[in-house]
Tab-separated table of C-alpha atoms in Angstrom:
chain	number	residue	atom	x	y	z
A	1	UNK	CA	-5.130	1.462	16.489
A	2	UNK	CA	-2.612	3.938	15.213
A	3	UNK	CA	-3.737	6.906	13.146
A	4	UNK	CA	-1.961	9.611	11.178
A	5	UNK	CA	-3.530	12.992	10.497
A	6	UNK	CA	-2.485	15.602	7.975
A	7	UNK	CA	-4.732	18.592	8.413
A	8	UNK	CA	-3.512	20.603	5.426
A	9	UNK	CA	-4.943	19.248	2.160
A	10	UNK	CA	-3.047	21.889	0.171
A	11	UNK	CA	-0.149	24.237	0.762
A	12	UNK	CA	1.685	26.652	-1.454
A	13	UNK	CA	5.067	28.315	-1.255
A	14	UNK	CA	7.136	30.718	-3.297
A	15	UNK	CA	10.328	29.393	-4.798
A	16	UNK	CA	13.299	29.810	-2.413
A	17	UNK	CA	11.005	30.260	0.583
A	18	UNK	CA	10.407	27.889	3.481
A	19	UNK	CA	7.269	25.853	4.093
A	20	UNK	CA	6.193	23.547	6.905
A	21	UNK	CA	3.833	20.618	6.472
A	22	UNK	CA	2.021	19.340	9.547
A	23	UNK	CA	1.466	15.796	10.717
A	24	UNK	CA	0.113	14.415	13.968
A	25	UNK	CA	-0.264	10.801	14.951
A	26	UNK	CA	-1.858	8.768	17.667
A	27	UNK	CA	-0.295	5.702	19.212
A	28	UNK	CA	0.184	3.996	22.530
A	29	UNK	CA	3.393	2.331	21.389
A	30	UNK	CA	6.840	3.461	22.441
A	31	UNK	CA	8.782	1.887	19.579
A	32	UNK	CA	7.916	3.275	16.172
A	33	UNK	CA	9.229	5.073	13.118
A	34	UNK	CA	7.913	8.061	11.239
A	35	UNK	CA	8.404	8.896	7.584
A	36	UNK	CA	7.706	11.564	5.042
A	37	UNK	CA	7.188	10.395	1.479
A	38	UNK	CA	6.890	12.527	-1.628
A	39	UNK	CA	4.667	11.481	-4.527
A	40	UNK	CA	5.121	13.477	-7.738
A	41	UNK	CA	2.688	13.117	-10.667
A	42	UNK	CA	4.693	10.097	-11.822
A	43	UNK	CA	3.059	8.233	-8.872
A	44	UNK	CA	6.324	6.864	-7.513
A	45	UNK	CA	6.561	7.327	-3.762
A	46	UNK	CA	9.979	8.647	-2.771
A	47	UNK	CA	11.270	8.622	0.784
A	48	UNK	CA	12.135	12.135	1.918
A	49	UNK	CA	13.102	11.600	5.534
A	50	UNK	CA	12.668	9.167	8.428
A	51	UNK	CA	12.753	9.520	12.196
A	52	UNK	CA	13.190	6.862	14.841
A	53	UNK	CA	10.999	7.550	17.859
A	54	UNK	CA	13.790	6.702	20.294
A	55	UNK	CA	16.014	9.420	18.843
A	56	UNK	CA	15.528	12.872	20.297
A	57	UNK	CA	17.519	14.580	17.571
A	58	UNK	CA	15.441	15.783	14.649
A	59	UNK	CA	16.300	14.170	11.326
A	60	UNK	CA	17.705	16.304	8.522
A	61	UNK	CA	18.296	15.552	4.854
A	62	UNK	CA	19.721	18.511	2.956
A	63	UNK	CA	16.876	21.040	2.584
A	64	UNK	CA	14.414	18.815	4.441
A	65	UNK	CA	14.172	18.646	8.200
A	66	UNK	CA	11.596	17.527	10.712
A	67	UNK	CA	10.342	18.893	13.988
A	68	UNK	CA	9.613	15.779	16.027
A	69	UNK	CA	7.676	16.474	19.199
A	70	UNK	CA	7.177	13.061	20.771
A	71	UNK	CA	5.059	14.172	23.718
A	72	UNK	CA	2.746	16.129	21.442
A	73	UNK	CA	2.798	13.339	18.834
A	74	UNK	CA	3.677	15.806	16.159
A	75	UNK	CA	5.993	15.281	13.196
A	76	UNK	CA	6.172	18.274	10.861
A	77	UNK	CA	8.304	18.568	7.730
A	78	UNK	CA	10.164	21.762	6.928
A	79	UNK	CA	11.315	22.376	3.374
A	80	UNK	CA	13.863	25.153	3.061
A	81	UNK	CA	14.819	26.984	-0.127
A	82	UNK	CA	11.821	25.463	-1.928
A	83	UNK	CA	12.344	24.449	-5.525
A	84	UNK	CA	9.894	23.895	-8.362
A	85	UNK	CA	10.748	20.203	-8.229
A	86	UNK	CA	9.426	19.987	-4.686
A	87	UNK	CA	5.868	20.313	-5.975
A	88	UNK	CA	4.149	17.010	-5.169
A	89	UNK	CA	1.889	15.216	-2.720
A	90	UNK	CA	3.555	14.666	0.631
A	91	UNK	CA	2.499	11.808	2.856
A	92	UNK	CA	3.318	11.341	6.492
A	93	UNK	CA	3.541	7.687	7.546
A	94	UNK	CA	3.861	5.678	10.745
A	95	UNK	CA	5.350	2.257	11.265
A	96	UNK	CA	5.315	0.211	14.436
A	97	UNK	CA	8.691	-1.010	15.644
A	98	UNK	CA	7.832	-4.649	15.216
A	99	UNK	CA	5.571	-4.645	12.170
A	100	UNK	CA	6.260	-3.698	8.580
A	101	UNK	CA	3.162	-1.998	7.267
A	102	UNK	CA	3.004	1.765	6.897
A	103	UNK	CA	-0.002	3.763	8.040
A	104	UNK	CA	-0.387	6.877	5.928
A	105	UNK	CA	-1.992	10.228	6.414
A	106	UNK	CA	-4.269	11.662	3.748
A	107	UNK	CA	-1.518	13.752	2.201
A	108	UNK	CA	-0.755	17.413	1.559
A	109	UNK	CA	-0.495	18.742	-1.962
A	110	UNK	CA	2.364	21.232	-2.160
A	111	UNK	CA	2.455	23.813	-4.929
A	112	UNK	CA	5.595	25.821	-5.580
A	113	UNK	CA	5.273	29.126	-7.404
A	114	UNK	CA	8.159	30.791	-9.255
B	1	UNK	CA	20.719	-0.927	-9.091
B	2	UNK	CA	17.198	-1.442	-10.425
B	3	UNK	CA	14.315	-0.274	-8.298
B	4	UNK	CA	10.950	-1.885	-7.707
B	5	UNK	CA	9.121	-2.504	-10.948
B	6	UNK	CA	5.447	-3.154	-11.520
B	7	UNK	CA	3.469	-4.315	-14.503
B	8	UNK	CA	1.313	-3.423	-16.203
B	9	UNK	CA	1.524	0.321	-15.724
B	10	UNK	CA	-2.144	0.666	-16.531
B	11	UNK	CA	-4.899	-1.918	-16.736
B	12	UNK	CA	-8.451	-1.428	-17.911
B	13	UNK	CA	-10.842	-4.291	-17.346
B	14	UNK	CA	-14.526	-5.015	-17.347
B	15	UNK	CA	-16.512	-5.602	-14.213
B	16	UNK	CA	-16.493	-9.269	-13.269
B	17	UNK	CA	-13.162	-10.112	-14.896
B	18	UNK	CA	-10.085	-11.293	-12.995
B	19	UNK	CA	-6.841	-9.310	-13.070
B	20	UNK	CA	-3.252	-10.022	-12.070
B	21	UNK	CA	-0.807	-7.323	-11.071
B	22	UNK	CA	2.890	-8.059	-10.876
B	23	UNK	CA	5.637	-6.690	-8.663
B	24	UNK	CA	9.387	-7.248	-8.998
B	25	UNK	CA	11.087	-6.119	-5.787
B	26	UNK	CA	14.638	-4.874	-5.418
B	27	UNK	CA	17.014	-7.814	-5.529
B	28	UNK	CA	17.834	-9.096	-2.063
B	29	UNK	CA	14.891	-7.450	-0.351
B	30	UNK	CA	13.128	-9.954	1.875
B	31	UNK	CA	10.048	-7.899	2.667
B	32	UNK	CA	7.401	-7.011	0.085
B	33	UNK	CA	4.268	-4.935	0.552
B	34	UNK	CA	1.139	-4.127	-1.416
B	35	UNK	CA	-0.826	-0.937	-0.890
B	36	UNK	CA	-3.860	0.522	-2.610
B	37	UNK	CA	-4.313	4.224	-3.303
B	38	UNK	CA	-7.808	5.415	-4.111
B	39	UNK	CA	-9.583	8.757	-3.986
B	40	UNK	CA	-12.050	7.670	-1.367
B	41	UNK	CA	-9.802	5.622	0.917
B	42	UNK	CA	-6.374	7.194	0.564
B	43	UNK	CA	-3.376	4.874	0.924
B	44	UNK	CA	-4.274	1.524	2.439
B	45	UNK	CA	-2.101	-1.418	3.363
B	46	UNK	CA	-3.198	-4.673	1.742
B	47	UNK	CA	-0.695	-7.442	2.459
B	48	UNK	CA	2.947	-8.022	3.240
B	49	UNK	CA	5.418	-10.850	2.915
B	50	UNK	CA	8.518	-11.291	5.060
B	51	UNK	CA	10.873	-14.029	4.014
B	52	UNK	CA	9.368	-17.465	4.536
B	53	UNK	CA	6.917	-16.342	7.204
B	54	UNK	CA	3.182	-16.497	6.691
B	55	UNK	CA	2.061	-13.272	5.006
B	56	UNK	CA	0.146	-10.607	6.909
B	57	UNK	CA	-3.132	-10.486	4.990
B	58	UNK	CA	-4.935	-8.251	7.449
B	59	UNK	CA	-5.449	-5.438	4.944
B	60	UNK	CA	-7.091	-7.405	2.138
B	61	UNK	CA	-10.579	-5.926	1.716
B	62	UNK	CA	-12.365	-9.113	0.646
B	63	UNK	CA	-11.764	-12.710	-0.332
B	64	UNK	CA	-11.687	-11.622	-3.964
B	65	UNK	CA	-8.166	-10.349	-3.277
B	66	UNK	CA	-5.209	-12.676	-2.962
B	67	UNK	CA	-1.469	-12.445	-3.398
B	68	UNK	CA	1.436	-14.769	-3.623
B	69	UNK	CA	5.161	-14.427	-3.677
B	70	UNK	CA	7.091	-17.050	-5.546
B	71	UNK	CA	10.653	-17.943	-4.635
B	72	UNK	CA	10.881	-15.058	-2.241
B	73	UNK	CA	11.020	-12.584	-5.106
B	74	UNK	CA	8.268	-11.717	-7.597
B	75	UNK	CA	4.778	-11.160	-6.232
B	76	UNK	CA	1.412	-11.272	-7.948
B	77	UNK	CA	-1.724	-9.597	-6.614
B	78	UNK	CA	-4.880	-11.160	-8.011
B	79	UNK	CA	-8.304	-9.593	-7.915
B	80	UNK	CA	-11.146	-11.899	-8.881
B	81	UNK	CA	-14.523	-10.756	-10.201
B	82	UNK	CA	-13.437	-7.131	-10.232
B	83	UNK	CA	-15.854	-4.446	-9.096
B	84	UNK	CA	-15.852	-0.747	-9.919
B	85	UNK	CA	-14.772	0.084	-6.368
B	86	UNK	CA	-11.556	-1.845	-7.043
B	87	UNK	CA	-10.450	0.975	-9.354
B	88	UNK	CA	-7.319	2.435	-7.786
B	89	UNK	CA	-3.567	2.619	-8.056
B	90	UNK	CA	-1.922	-0.485	-6.624
B	91	UNK	CA	1.523	0.196	-5.210
B	92	UNK	CA	4.159	-2.351	-4.359
B	93	UNK	CA	7.110	-1.712	-2.062
B	94	UNK	CA	10.055	-3.726	-0.833
B	95	UNK	CA	12.576	-3.434	1.969
B	96	UNK	CA	15.610	-5.318	3.212
B	97	UNK	CA	13.622	-6.322	6.274
B	98	UNK	CA	10.425	-5.335	7.999
B	99	UNK	CA	11.848	-3.971	11.206
B	100	UNK	CA	14.803	-2.064	12.515
B	101	UNK	CA	17.001	0.256	10.518
B	102	UNK	CA	16.733	-1.767	7.315
B	103	UNK	CA	13.014	-1.270	7.069
B	104	UNK	CA	12.900	1.620	4.603
B	105	UNK	CA	10.312	0.781	1.991
B	106	UNK	CA	11.071	1.551	-1.636
B	107	UNK	CA	8.057	1.890	-3.862
B	108	UNK	CA	7.364	0.959	-7.437
B	109	UNK	CA	5.542	3.246	-9.877
B	110	UNK	CA	2.233	1.496	-9.318
B	111	UNK	CA	-0.415	-0.061	-11.532
B	112	UNK	CA	-3.472	2.033	-12.263
B	113	UNK	CA	-6.475	-0.291	-12.423
B	114	UNK	CA	-9.688	0.922	-13.996
B	115	UNK	CA	-12.766	-1.276	-13.797
B	116	UNK	CA	-15.475	-0.315	-16.266
């Protein structure tokens, strides 16, 4: 079975600084997708970034980028120029290529200080 | 366009009562998912529907839980004889499809269920 591990329950960063959230996963599959979701206090899960396992290039969305290390099964999220609005729970998620359900990590709570 | 909506936003019920939670997916999305988010168990998959295929019910924790999707759109998650351990936030998500590049799941705001 696939598993997703987020080893940092909480992280904090100063506004305008950079922070990296860690995620590792375990799978024997070759076709899969990885996601980072943000969950603010409003509860709504918002997709931050996605990565297809077959793509070697790391995904980037504005201030958010990932470091995808397929051999190490690592998928970290880097947030540059952190803003107060980035404060939220961040979940790493895995999805098999052929099946729809997401498998989530336990989340990392990010605090941003002015 | 409108996102995924869920109702009610909050539901308080007494142990032993039945509850129904509703999800309206994004129009045109063929795949619909239910997840449960609780302090003890984190985010768990419950069930998903893909078009007219038989739903994947592998995540339902007991036979007290059931879900249906009528007309390929609205879905209802029903919990019978609620127990205190059912207290959680129930999240619904939808996507254009369940595989490939159209698989991005968009989530609703969730229903917070409290069982007294």
